[in-house]
Coordinates of C-alpha atoms in Angstrom, one line a residue:
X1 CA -23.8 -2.8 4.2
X2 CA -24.2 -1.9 7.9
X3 CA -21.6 -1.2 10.3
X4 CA -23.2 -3.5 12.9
X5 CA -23.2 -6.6 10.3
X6 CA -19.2 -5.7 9.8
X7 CA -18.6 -5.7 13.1
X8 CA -20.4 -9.1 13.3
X9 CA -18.4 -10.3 10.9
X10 CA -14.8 -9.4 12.5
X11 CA -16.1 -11.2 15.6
X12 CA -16.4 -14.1 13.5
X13 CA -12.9 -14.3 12.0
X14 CA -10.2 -17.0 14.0
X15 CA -7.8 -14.7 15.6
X16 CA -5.2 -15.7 14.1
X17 CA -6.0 -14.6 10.3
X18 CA -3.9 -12.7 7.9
X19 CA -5.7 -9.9 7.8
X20 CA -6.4 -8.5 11.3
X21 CA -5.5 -5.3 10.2
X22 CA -8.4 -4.8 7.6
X23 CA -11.1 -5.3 11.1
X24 CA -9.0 -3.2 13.2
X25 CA -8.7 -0.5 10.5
X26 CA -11.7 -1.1 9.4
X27 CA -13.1 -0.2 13.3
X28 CA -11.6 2.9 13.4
X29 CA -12.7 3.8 10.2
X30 CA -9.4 4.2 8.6
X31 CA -8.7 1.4 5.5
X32 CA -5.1 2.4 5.2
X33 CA -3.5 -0.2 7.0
X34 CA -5.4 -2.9 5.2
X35 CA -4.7 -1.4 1.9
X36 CA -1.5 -1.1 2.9
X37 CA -1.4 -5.0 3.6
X38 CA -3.0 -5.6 0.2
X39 CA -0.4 -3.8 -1.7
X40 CA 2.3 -5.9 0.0
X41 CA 0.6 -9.6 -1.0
X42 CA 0.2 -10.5 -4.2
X43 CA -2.9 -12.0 -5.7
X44 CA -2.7 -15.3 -4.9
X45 CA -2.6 -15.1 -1.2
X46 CA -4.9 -12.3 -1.3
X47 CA -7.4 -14.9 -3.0
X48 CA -6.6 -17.6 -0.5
X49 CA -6.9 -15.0 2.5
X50 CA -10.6 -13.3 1.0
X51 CA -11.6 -16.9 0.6
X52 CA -12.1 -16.9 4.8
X53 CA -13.7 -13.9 5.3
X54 CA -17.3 -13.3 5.3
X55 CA -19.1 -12.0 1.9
X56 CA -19.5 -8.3 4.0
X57 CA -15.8 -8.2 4.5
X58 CA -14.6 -9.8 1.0
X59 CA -16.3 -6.4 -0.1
X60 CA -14.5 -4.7 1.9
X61 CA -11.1 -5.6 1.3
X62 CA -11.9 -6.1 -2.8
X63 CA -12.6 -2.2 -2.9
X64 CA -10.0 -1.6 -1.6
X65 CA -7.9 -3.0 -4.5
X66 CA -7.2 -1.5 -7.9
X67 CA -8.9 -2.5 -11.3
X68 CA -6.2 -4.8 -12.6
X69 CA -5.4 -6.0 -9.2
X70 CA -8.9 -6.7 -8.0
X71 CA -9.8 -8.1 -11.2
X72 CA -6.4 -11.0 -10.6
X73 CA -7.5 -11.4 -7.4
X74 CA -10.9 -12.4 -8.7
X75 CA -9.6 -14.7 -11.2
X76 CA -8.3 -17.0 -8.2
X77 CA -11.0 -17.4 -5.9
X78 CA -13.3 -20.3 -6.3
X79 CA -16.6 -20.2 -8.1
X80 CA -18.4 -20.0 -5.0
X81 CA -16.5 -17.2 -3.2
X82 CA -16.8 -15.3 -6.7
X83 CA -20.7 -15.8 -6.5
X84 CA -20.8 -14.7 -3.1
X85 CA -18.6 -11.6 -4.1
X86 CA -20.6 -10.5 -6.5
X87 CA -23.7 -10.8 -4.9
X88 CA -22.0 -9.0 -1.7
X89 CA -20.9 -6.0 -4.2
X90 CA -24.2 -5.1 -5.9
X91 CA -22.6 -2.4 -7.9
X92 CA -21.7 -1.1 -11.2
X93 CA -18.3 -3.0 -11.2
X94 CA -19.8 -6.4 -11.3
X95 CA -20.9 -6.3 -14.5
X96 CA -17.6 -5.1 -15.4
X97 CA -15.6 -7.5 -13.4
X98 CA -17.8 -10.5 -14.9
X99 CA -17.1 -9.3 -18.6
X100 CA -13.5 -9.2 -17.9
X101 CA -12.5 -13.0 -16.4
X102 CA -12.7 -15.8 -19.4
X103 CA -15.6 -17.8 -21.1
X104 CA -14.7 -20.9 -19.2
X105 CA -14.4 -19.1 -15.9
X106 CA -17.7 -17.4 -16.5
X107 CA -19.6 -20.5 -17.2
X108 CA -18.6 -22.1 -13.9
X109 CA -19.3 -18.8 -12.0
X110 CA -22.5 -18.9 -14.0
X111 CA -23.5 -22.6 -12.6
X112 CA -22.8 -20.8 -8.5
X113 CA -25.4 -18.1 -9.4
X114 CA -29.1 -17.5 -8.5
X115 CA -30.7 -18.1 -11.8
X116 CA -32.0 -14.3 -11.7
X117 CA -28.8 -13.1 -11.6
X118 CA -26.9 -15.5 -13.5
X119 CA -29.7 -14.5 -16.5
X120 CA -28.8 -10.5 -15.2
X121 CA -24.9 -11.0 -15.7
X122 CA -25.2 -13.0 -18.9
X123 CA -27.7 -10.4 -20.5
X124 CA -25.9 -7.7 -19.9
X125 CA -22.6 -9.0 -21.9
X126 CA -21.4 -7.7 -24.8
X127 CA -22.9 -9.4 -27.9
X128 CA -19.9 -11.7 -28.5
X129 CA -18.9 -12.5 -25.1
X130 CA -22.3 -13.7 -24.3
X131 CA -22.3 -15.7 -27.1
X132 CA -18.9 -17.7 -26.4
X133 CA -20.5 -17.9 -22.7
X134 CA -24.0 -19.4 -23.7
X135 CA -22.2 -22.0 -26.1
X136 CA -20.2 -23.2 -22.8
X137 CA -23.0 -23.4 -20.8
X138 CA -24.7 -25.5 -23.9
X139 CA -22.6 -28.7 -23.3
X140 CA -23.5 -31.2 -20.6
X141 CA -22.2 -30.5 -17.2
X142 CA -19.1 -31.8 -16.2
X143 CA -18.3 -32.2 -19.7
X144 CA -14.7 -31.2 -21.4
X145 CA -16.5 -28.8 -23.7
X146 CA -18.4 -27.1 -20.0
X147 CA -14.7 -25.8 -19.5
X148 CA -12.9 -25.6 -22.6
X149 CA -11.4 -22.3 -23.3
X150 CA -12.8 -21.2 -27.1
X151 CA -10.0 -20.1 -29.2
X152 CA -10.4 -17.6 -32.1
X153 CA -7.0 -17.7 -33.5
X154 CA -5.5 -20.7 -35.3
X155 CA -3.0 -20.9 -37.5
X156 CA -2.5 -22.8 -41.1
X157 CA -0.7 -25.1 -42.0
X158 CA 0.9 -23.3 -44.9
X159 CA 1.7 -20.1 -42.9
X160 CA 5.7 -19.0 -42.1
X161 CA 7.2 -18.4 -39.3
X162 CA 6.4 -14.4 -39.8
X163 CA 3.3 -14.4 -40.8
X164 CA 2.5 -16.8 -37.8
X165 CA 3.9 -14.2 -35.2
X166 CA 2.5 -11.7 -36.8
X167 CA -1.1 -13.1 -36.7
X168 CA -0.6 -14.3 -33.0
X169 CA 0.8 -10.8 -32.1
X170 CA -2.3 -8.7 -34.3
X171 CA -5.1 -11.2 -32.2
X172 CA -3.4 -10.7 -29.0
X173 CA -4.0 -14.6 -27.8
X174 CA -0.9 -16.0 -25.9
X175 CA -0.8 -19.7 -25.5
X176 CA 2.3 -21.8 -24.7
X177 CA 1.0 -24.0 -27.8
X178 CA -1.3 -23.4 -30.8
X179 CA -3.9 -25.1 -32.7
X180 CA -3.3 -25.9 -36.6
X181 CA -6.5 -26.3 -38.3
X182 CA -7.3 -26.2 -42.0
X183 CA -9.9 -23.7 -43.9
X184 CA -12.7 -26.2 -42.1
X185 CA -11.1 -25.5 -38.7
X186 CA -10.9 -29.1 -39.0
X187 CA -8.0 -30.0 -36.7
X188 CA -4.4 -31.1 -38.0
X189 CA -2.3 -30.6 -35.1
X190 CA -0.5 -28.4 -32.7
X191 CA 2.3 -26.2 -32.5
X192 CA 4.6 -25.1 -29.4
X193 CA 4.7 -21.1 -29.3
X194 CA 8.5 -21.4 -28.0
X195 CA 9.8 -24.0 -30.9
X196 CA 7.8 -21.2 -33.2
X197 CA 10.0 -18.8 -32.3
X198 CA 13.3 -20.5 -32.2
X199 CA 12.3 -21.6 -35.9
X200 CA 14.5 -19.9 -38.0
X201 CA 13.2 -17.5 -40.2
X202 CA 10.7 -18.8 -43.5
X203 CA 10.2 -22.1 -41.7
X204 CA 6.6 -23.0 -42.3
X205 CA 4.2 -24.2 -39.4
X206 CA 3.7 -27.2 -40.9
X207 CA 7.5 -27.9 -40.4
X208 CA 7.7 -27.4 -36.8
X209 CA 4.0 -28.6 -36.4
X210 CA 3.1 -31.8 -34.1
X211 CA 0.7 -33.8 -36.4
X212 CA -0.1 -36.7 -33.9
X213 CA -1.7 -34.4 -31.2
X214 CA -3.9 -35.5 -28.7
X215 CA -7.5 -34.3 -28.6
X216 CA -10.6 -34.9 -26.8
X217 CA -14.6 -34.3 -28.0
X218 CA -16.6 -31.7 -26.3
X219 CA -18.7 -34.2 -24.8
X220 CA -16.4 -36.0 -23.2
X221 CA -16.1 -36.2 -19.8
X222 CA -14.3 -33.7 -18.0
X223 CA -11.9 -35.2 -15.5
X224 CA -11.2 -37.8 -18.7
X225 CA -9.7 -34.6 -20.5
X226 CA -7.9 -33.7 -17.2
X227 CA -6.3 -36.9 -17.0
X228 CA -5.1 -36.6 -20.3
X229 CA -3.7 -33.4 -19.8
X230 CA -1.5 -34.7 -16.7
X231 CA -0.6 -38.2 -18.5
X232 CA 0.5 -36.3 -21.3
X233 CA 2.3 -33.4 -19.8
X234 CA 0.1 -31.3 -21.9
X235 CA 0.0 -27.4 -21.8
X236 CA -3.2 -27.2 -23.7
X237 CA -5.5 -30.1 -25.3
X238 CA -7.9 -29.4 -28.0
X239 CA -11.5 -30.2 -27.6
X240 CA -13.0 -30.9 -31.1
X241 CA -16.6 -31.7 -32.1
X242 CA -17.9 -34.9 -34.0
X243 CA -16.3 -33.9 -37.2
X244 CA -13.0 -32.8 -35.8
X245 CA -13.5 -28.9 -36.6
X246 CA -11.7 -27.4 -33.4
X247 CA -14.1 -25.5 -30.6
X248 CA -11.5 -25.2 -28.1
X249 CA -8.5 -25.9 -26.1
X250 CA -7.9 -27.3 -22.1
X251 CA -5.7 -25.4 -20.3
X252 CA -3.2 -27.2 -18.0
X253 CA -3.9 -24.6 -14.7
X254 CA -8.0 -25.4 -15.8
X255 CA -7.2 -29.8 -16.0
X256 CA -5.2 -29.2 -12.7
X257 CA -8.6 -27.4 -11.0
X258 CA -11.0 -30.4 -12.2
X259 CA -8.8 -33.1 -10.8
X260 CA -8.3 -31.4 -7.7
X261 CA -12.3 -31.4 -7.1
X262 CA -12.9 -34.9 -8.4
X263 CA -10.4 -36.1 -5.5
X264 CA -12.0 -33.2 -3.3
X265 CA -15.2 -35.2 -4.4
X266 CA -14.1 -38.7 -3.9
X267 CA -12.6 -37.8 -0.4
X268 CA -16.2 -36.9 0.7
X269 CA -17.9 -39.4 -0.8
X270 CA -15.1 -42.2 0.8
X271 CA -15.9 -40.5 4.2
X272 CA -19.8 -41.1 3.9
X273 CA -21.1 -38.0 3.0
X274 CA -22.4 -35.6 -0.2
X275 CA -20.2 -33.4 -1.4
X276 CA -20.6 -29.7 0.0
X277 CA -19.7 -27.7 -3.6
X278 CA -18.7 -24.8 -1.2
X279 CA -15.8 -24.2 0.7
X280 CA -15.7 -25.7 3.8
X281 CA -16.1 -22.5 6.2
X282 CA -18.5 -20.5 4.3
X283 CA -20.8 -23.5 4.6
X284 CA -23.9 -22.9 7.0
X285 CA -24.2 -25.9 9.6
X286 CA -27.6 -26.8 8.2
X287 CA -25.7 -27.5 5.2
X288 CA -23.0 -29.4 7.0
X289 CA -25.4 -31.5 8.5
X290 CA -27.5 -32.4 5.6
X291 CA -24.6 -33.1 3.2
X292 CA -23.6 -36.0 5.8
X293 CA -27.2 -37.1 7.3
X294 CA -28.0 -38.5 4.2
X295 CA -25.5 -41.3 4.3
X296 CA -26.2 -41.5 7.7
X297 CA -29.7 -42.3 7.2
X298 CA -28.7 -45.1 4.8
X299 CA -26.1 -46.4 6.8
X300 CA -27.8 -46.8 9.9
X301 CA -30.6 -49.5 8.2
X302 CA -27.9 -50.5 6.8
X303 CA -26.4 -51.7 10.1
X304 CA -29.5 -53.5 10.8
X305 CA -28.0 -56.5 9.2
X306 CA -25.5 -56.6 11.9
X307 CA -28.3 -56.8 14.4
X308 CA -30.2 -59.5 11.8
X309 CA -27.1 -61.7 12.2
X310 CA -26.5 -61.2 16.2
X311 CA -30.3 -62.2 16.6
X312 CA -29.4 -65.6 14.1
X313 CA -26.5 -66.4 16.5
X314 CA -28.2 -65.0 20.1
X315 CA -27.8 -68.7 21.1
X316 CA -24.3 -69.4 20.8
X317 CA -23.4 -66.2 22.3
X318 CA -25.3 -67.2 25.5
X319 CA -23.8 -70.8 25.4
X320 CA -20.3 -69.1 24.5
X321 CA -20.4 -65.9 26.2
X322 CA -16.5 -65.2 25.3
X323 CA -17.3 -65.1 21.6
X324 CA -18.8 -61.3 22.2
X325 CA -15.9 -60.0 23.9
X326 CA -14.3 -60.7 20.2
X327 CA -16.6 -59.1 18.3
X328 CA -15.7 -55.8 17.9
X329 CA -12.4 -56.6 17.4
X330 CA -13.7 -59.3 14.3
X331 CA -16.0 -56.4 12.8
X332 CA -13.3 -53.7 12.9
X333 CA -10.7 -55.5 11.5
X334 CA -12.8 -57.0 8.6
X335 CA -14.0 -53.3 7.6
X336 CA -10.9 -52.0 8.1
X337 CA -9.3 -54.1 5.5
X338 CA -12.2 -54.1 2.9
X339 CA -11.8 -50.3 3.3
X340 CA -8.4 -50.5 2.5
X341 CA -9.0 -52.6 -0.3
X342 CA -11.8 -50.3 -1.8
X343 CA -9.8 -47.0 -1.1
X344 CA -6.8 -49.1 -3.6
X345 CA -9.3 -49.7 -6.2
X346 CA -10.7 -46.0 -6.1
X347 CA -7.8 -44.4 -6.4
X348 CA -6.5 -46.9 -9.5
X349 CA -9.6 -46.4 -11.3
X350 CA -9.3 -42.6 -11.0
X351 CA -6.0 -42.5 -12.6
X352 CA -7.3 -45.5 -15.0
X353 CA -4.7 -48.3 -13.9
X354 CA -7.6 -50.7 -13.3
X355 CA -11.1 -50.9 -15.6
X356 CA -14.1 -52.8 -15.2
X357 CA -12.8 -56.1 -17.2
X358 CA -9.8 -56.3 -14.8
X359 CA -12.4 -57.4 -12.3
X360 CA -11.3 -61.4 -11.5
X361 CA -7.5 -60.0 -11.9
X362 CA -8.5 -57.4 -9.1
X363 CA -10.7 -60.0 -6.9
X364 CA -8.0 -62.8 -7.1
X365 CA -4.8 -59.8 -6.2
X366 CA -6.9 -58.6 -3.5
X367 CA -8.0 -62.2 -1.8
X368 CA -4.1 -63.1 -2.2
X369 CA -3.6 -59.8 -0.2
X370 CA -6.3 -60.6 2.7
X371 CA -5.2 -64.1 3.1
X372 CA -1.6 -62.6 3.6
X373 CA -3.0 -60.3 6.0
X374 CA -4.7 -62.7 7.9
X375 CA -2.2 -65.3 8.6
X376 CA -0.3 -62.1 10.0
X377 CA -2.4 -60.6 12.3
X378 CA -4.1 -64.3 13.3
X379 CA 0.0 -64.7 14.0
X380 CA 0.4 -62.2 16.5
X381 CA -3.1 -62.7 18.4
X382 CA -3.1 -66.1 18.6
X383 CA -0.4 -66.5 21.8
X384 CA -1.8 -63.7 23.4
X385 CA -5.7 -65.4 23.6
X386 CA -4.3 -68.4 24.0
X387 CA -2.9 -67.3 27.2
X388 CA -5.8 -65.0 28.3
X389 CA -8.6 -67.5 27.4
X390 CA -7.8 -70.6 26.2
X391 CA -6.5 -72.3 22.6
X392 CA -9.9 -73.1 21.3
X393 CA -11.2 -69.7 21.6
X394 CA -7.4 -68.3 20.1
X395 CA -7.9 -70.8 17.2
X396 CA -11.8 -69.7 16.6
X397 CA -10.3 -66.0 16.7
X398 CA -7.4 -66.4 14.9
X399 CA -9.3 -68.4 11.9
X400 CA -12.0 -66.0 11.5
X401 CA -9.9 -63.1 11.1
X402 CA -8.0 -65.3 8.3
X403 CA -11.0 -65.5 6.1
X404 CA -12.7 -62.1 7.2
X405 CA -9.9 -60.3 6.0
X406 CA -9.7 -62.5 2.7
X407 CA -13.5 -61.5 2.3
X408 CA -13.3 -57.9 2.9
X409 CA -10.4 -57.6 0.5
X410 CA -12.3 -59.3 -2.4
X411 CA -15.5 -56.9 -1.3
X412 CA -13.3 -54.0 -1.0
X413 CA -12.0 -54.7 -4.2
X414 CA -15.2 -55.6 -6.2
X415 CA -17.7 -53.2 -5.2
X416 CA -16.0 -49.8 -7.0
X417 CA -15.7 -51.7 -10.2
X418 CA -19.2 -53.1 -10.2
X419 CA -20.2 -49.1 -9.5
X420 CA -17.9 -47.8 -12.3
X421 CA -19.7 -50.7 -14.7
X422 CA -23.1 -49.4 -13.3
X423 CA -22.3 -46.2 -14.3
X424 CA -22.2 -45.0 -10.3
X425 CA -19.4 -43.2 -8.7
X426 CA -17.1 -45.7 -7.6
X427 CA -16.2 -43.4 -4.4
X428 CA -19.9 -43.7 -3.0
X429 CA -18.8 -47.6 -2.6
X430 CA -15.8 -47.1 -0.4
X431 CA -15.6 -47.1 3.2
X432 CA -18.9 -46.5 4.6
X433 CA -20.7 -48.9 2.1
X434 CA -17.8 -51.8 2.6
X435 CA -17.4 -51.5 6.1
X436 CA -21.2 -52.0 6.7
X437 CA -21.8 -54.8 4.1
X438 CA -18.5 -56.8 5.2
X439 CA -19.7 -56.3 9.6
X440 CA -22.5 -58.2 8.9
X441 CA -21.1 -61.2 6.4
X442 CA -18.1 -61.2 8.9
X443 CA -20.5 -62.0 11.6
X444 CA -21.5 -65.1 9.8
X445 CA -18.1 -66.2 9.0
X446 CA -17.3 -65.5 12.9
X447 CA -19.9 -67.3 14.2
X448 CA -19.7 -70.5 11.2
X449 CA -16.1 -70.9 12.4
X450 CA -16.9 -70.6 16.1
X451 CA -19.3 -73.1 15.5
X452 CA -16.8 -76.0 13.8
X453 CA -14.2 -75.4 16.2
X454 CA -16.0 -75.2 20.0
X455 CA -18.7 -77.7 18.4
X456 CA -18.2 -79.8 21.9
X457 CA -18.1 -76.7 23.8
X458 CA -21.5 -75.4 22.7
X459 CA -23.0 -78.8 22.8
X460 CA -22.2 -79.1 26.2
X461 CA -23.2 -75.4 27.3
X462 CA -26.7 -77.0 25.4

């Protein structure tokens, strides 16, 4: 690592970043300052403050940390800054530092890797470490059994309240609850660590046991297991294969992690573009750009049926020039309210308060909304074109924005469940996607009322 690519890299950093100490010190040579600072944080904002630094200066301040600490600190940083890390080290640590974090962990670090070194790291595991690794990275992506946590120690049913402890206490695994499986590993239920030890003493697991425990297969899909998790105030959730043998358990802090990048996910996907799978400064602007010109691209032909539907009605326009003032005003409210609508429908099918079959229950809620909507806003825009233009044009307006809104509420309702049935992400059919489709449909609803109502108008502009 050059001193002239550090130095490039402390001109980079916003001014105002937690660690101006580390460039400064680091300028004149002298890390005491910054390890000073280091000692004084703890890990988490340490994590949060190497996660806006450069790979060059991550290095930098990670060496500057002590084994238990650095490895901590590692523990919090996303999978991407961890890749980066590592890559930016190049040392004997990282194989160290690699061996050290969990299975789960490393199969997600794993998935951020260059396939040359994620084959490097993964080879040069000990024996059983790689093998708890490779059997994660066996299951599907995105699955519950990609980031389950495996579990060697379970306890039996038939066991006491010592000889529980004392098994827990010789394997040196400390979870806040237990799995209870029989000599199959088949699973039977679950026990809470804290009731264990409040038991009083020659109580049996089976007595303080929870038979009717939730559970999930290793195929599943992840954020399904996630949900779960929150729904059910979990603090672990087994993952079990076909036959119910147990393979591993959910953590709560690893559930919590998936949901927050499924809505991380869905927010970029409602906003029109891909999502980056990096955090957002350490992204290069090519990458920026490309994650959001796709949707772009499509969009933009999209918009074509606007035009399609302008060209349709180019003569009533010219015979009723004051219709186009209203245009934008008809096309931005109808998206806005189909957006609305589909952002509703998202966000209840993510948290599975709405499914597929609830379709017609959702379309005729969501047409009742728009209608109510409508009548509102026609309300307060009426008196005001009325006076401006004249009542005819008011009543055209006013009527249009009625049904446009009842439209783009049953569109913005529809369109995520059809995706979920389809088997697409529902969030690629939010705003973007609805606010397109429902421009050019309410162009023809504009223009069909305009038509009814200023009939004699447009007849005599003829």
């Amino acid at each position: 690592m050059t001193a002239r690519r550090l130095e490039q890299a402390s001109r980079e950093l916003p001014e105002n970043h937690e660690i101006p100490r580390l460039l400064a010190s680091h300028r004149e040579r002298d890390l005491s300052s910054a390890q000073l600072w280091l000692e004084e944080q703890n890990s988490v904002d340490i994590a949060s403050e190497l996660g806006r630094l450069s790979p060059e200066l991550q290095a930098v301040a990670f060496r500057l940390l002590n084994k238990e600490r650095a490895l901590s600190v590692f523990e919090y940083l996303d999978p991407p800054h961890q890749a980066d890390l590592l890559e930016a080290l190049r040392d004997e640590s990282v194989g160290e530092l690699f061996s050290n974090i969990e299975a789960d962990d490393r199969a997600a670090l794993l998935d951020e890797m260059p396939a040359k070194v994620a084959s490097r790291l993964l080879r040069d595991l000990p024996p059983q470490e790689r093998k708890a690794t490779s059997t994660l990275l066996g299951y599907p992506s995105r699955s519950a059994g990609r980031v389950m946590l495996p579990v060697a120690t379970v306890l039996s049913p038939d066991a006491n309240r010592e000889e529980a402890l004392k098994k827990l206490q010789t394997r040196g695994e400390a979870f806040a609850t237990v799995p209870v499986t029989d000599n199959s590993r088949k699973l039977l239920g679950m026990v809470n660590l804290a009731e264990l030890v409040a038991a009083p003493s020659g109580t049996s697991v089976q007595d303080v046991m929870q038979a009717e425990s939730h559970h999930v297969y290793a195929h599943d899909d992840q954020e399904f297991a996630a949900r779960l998790v929150q729904e059910a105030d979990l603090l672990a959730l087994p993952v079990v294969d076909d036959e119910d043998r147990l393979l591993g358990l959910l953590t709560v802090d690893d559930a919590m992690e998936i949901l927050e990048d499924e809505e991380t996910e869905d927010a970029y996907r409602s906003g029109g573009q891909e999502p980056l799978n990096e955090p957002y400064l350490t992204a290069t602007v090519f990458t920026l750009a490309r994650k959001r010109g796709v949707w772009l691209i499509v969009l933009i032909f999209a918009a074509f049926l606007t035009i399609n539907v302008m060209e349709v009605f180019e003569s009533t326009l010219e015979k009723v020039v004051v219709l186009s003032i209203f245009v934008p005003m008809i096309i931005g409210t109808g998206g806005n309210a189909g957006s609305q609508a589909a952002s509703s429908v998202v966000r209840a099918l993510a948290i599975d308060e709405v499914r597929p079959h609830d379709v017609l229950r959702v379309i005729w809620r969501e047409v009742r909304v728009g209608f109510l909507l409508g009548l509102f806003l026609g309300a307060v825009i009426f008196p005001i074109i009325a006076v401006l233009y004249y009542p005819q044009v008011a009543a055209t307006i006013s009527l249009a924005i009625v049904c446009i809104c009842s439209w783009a509420c049953i569109v913005g309702g529809m369109l995520p469940l059809v995706a979920k049935k389809l088997g697409v992400d529902p969030a690629v059919f939010s705003t973007p996607v609805v606010s397109t489709l429902v421009d050019a449909t309410g162009l023809i609803i504009y223009f069909t009322i305009a038509g009814a109502i200023m009939a004699d108008q447009i007849a005599a502009a003829g």
